[in-house]
Short mmCIF file of N, CA and C in Angstrom, two decimals:
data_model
loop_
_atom_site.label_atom_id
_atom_site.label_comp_id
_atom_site.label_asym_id
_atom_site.label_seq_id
_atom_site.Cartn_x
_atom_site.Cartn_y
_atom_site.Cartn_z
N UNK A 173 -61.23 -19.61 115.58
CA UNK A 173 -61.46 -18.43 116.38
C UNK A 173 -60.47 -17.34 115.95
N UNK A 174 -60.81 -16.19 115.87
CA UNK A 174 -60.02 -14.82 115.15
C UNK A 174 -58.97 -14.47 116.13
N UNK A 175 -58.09 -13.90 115.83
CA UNK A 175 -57.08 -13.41 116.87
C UNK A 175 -57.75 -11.98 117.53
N UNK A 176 -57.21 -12.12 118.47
CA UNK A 176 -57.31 -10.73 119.49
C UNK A 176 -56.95 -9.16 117.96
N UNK A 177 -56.30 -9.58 117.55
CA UNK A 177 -55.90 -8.76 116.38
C UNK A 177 -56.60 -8.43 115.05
N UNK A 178 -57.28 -9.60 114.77
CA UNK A 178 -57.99 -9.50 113.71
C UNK A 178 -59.44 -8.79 114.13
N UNK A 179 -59.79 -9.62 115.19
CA UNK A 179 -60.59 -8.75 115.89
C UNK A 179 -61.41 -7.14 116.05
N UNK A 180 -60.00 -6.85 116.10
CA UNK A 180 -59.43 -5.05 116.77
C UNK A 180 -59.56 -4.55 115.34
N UNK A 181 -59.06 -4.99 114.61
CA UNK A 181 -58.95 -4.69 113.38
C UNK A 181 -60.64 -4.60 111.98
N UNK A 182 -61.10 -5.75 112.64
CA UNK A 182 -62.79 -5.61 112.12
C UNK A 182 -63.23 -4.93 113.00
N UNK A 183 -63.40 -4.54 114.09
CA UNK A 183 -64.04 -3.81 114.58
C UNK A 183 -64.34 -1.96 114.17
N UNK A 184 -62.30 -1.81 114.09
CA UNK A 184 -62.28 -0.48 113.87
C UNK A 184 -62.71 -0.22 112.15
N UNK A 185 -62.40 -1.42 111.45
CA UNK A 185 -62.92 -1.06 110.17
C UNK A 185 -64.40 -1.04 110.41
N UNK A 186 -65.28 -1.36 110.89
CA UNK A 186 -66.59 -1.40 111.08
C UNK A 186 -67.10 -0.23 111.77
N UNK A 187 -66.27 0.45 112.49
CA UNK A 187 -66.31 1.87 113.33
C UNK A 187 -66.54 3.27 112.35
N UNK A 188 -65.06 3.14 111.82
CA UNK A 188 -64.75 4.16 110.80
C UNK A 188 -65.14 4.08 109.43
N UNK A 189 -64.98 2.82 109.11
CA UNK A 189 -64.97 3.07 107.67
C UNK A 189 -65.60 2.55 106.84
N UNK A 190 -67.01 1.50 108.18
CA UNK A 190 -68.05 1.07 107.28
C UNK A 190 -67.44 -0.26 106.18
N UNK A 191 -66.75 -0.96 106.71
CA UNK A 191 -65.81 -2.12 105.51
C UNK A 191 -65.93 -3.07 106.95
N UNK A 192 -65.56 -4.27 106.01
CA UNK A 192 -65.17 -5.60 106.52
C UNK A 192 -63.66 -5.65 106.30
N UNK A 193 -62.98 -6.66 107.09
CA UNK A 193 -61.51 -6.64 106.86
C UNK A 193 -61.60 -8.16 105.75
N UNK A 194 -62.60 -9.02 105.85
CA UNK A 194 -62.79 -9.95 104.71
C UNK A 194 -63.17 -9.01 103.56
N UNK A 195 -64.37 -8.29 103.13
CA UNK A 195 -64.51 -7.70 101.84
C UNK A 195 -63.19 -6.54 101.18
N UNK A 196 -62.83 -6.15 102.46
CA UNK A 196 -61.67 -5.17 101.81
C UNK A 196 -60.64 -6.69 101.04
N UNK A 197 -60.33 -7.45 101.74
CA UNK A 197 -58.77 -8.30 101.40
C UNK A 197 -59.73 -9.19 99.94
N UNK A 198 -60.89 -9.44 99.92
CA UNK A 198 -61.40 -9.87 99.37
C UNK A 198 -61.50 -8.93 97.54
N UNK A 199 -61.54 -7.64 97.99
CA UNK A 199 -61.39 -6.87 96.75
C UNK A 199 -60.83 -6.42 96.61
N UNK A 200 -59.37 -6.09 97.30
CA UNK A 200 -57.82 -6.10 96.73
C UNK A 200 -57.68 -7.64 96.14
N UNK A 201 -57.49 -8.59 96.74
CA UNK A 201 -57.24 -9.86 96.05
C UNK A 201 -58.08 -10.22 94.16
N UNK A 202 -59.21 -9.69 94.59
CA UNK A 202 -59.76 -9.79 93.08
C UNK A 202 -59.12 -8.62 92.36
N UNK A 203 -58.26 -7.67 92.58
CA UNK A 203 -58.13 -6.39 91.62
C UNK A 203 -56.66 -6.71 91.45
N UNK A 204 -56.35 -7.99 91.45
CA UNK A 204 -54.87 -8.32 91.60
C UNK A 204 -53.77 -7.87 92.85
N UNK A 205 -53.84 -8.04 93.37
CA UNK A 205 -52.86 -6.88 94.28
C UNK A 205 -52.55 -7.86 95.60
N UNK A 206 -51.12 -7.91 96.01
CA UNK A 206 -50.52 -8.81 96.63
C UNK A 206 -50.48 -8.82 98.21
N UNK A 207 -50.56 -9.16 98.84
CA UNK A 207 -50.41 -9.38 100.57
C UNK A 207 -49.86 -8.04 100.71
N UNK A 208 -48.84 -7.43 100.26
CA UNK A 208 -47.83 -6.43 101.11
C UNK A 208 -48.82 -5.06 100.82
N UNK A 209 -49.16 -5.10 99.47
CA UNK A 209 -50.16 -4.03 99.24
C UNK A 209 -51.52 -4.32 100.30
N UNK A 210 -52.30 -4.96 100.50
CA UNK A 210 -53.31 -5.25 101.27
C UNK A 210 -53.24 -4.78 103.04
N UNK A 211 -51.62 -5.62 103.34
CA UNK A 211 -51.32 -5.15 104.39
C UNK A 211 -51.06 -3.42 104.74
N UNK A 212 -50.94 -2.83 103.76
CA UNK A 212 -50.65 -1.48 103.79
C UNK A 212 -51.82 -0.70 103.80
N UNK A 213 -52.76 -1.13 103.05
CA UNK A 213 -54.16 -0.40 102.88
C UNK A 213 -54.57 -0.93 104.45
N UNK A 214 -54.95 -2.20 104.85
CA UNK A 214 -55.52 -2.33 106.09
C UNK A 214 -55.03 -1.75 107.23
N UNK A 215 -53.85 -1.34 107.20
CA UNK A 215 -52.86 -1.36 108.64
C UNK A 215 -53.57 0.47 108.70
N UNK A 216 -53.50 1.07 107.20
CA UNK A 216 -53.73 2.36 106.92
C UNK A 216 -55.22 2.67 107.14
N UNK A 217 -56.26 1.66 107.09
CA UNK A 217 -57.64 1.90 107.17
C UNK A 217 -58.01 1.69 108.72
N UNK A 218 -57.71 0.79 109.51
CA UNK A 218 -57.92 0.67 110.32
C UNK A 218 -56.96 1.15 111.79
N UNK A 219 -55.56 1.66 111.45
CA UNK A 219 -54.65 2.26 112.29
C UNK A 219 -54.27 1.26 113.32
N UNK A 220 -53.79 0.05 112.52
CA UNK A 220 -53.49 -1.02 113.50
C UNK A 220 -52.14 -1.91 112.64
N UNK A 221 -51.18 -1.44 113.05
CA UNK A 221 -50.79 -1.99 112.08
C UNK A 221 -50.41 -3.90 111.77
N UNK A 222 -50.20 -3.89 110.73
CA UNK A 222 -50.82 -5.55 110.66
C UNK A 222 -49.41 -5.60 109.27
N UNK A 223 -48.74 -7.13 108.92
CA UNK A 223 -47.89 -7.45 108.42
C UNK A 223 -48.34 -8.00 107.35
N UNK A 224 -47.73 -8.29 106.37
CA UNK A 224 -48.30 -8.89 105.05
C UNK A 224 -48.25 -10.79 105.10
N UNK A 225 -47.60 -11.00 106.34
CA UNK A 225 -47.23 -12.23 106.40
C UNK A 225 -49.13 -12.89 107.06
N UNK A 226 -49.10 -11.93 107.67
CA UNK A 226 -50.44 -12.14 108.77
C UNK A 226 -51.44 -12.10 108.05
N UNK A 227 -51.75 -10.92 107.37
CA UNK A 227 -52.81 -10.86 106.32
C UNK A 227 -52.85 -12.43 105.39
N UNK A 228 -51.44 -12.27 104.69
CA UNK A 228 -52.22 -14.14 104.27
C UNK A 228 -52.20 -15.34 105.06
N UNK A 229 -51.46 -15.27 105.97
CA UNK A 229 -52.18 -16.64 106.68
C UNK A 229 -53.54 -16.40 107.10
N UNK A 230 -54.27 -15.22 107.90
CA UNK A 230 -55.18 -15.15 108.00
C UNK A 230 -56.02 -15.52 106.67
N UNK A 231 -55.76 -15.41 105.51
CA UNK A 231 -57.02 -15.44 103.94
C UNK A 231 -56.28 -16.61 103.19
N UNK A 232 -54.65 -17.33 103.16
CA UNK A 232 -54.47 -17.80 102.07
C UNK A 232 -55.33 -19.07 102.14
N UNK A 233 -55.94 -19.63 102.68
CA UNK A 233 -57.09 -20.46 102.54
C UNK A 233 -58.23 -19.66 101.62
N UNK A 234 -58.64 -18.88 101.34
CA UNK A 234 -59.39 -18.18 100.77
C UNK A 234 -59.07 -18.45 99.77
N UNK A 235 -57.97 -17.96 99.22
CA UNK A 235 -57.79 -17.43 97.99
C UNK A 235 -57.16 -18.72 97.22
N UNK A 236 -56.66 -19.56 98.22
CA UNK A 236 -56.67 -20.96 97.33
C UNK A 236 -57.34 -21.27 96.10
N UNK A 237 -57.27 -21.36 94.81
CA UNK A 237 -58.36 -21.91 93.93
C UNK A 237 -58.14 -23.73 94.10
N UNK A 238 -59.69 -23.96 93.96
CA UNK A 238 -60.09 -25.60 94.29
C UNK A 238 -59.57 -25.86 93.05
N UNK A 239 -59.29 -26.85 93.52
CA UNK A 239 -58.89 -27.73 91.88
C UNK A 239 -60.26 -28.37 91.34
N UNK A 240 -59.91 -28.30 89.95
CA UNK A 240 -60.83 -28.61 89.34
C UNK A 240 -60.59 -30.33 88.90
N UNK A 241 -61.53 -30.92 88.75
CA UNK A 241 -61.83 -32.64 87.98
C UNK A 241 -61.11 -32.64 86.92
N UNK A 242 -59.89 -33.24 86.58
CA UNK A 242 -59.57 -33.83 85.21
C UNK A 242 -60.17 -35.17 84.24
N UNK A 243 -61.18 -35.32 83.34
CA UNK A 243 -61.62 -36.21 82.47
C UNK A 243 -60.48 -37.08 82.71
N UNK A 244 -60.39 -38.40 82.54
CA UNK A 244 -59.40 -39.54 82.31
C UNK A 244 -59.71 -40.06 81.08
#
């Protein structure tokens, strides 16, 4: 279940600016760019401000890469 925060935060991106707070973190993360940057664009897009610590616990499951099968 999303926090009261994350919440507030998709909503107003969905208000104003027509974005998801998954596709935005989703395409900073693919363009290289680190939690503190992400947190700055979101806190700035949506006028809520939000920490870089929060932003990845909320996604670092995301962005985990699966491990792949090693041949034996």
């Amino acid at each position: 279940m999303p926090s009261p925060t994350r919440e507030l935060i998709e909503i107003q991106l969905g208000a104003t600016k027509r974005k998801s707070l998954t596709g935005l973190v989703r395409q900073y993360r693919q363009a290289g760019h680190g939690w503190r940057k992400i947190a700055a664009v979101v806190s700035r897009e949506s006028g809520i401000p939000v920490s870089h610590t929060t932003i990845a616990r909320w996604f670092e499951s995301d962005s985990t890469p699966t491990p792949k099968a090693v041949a034996l």
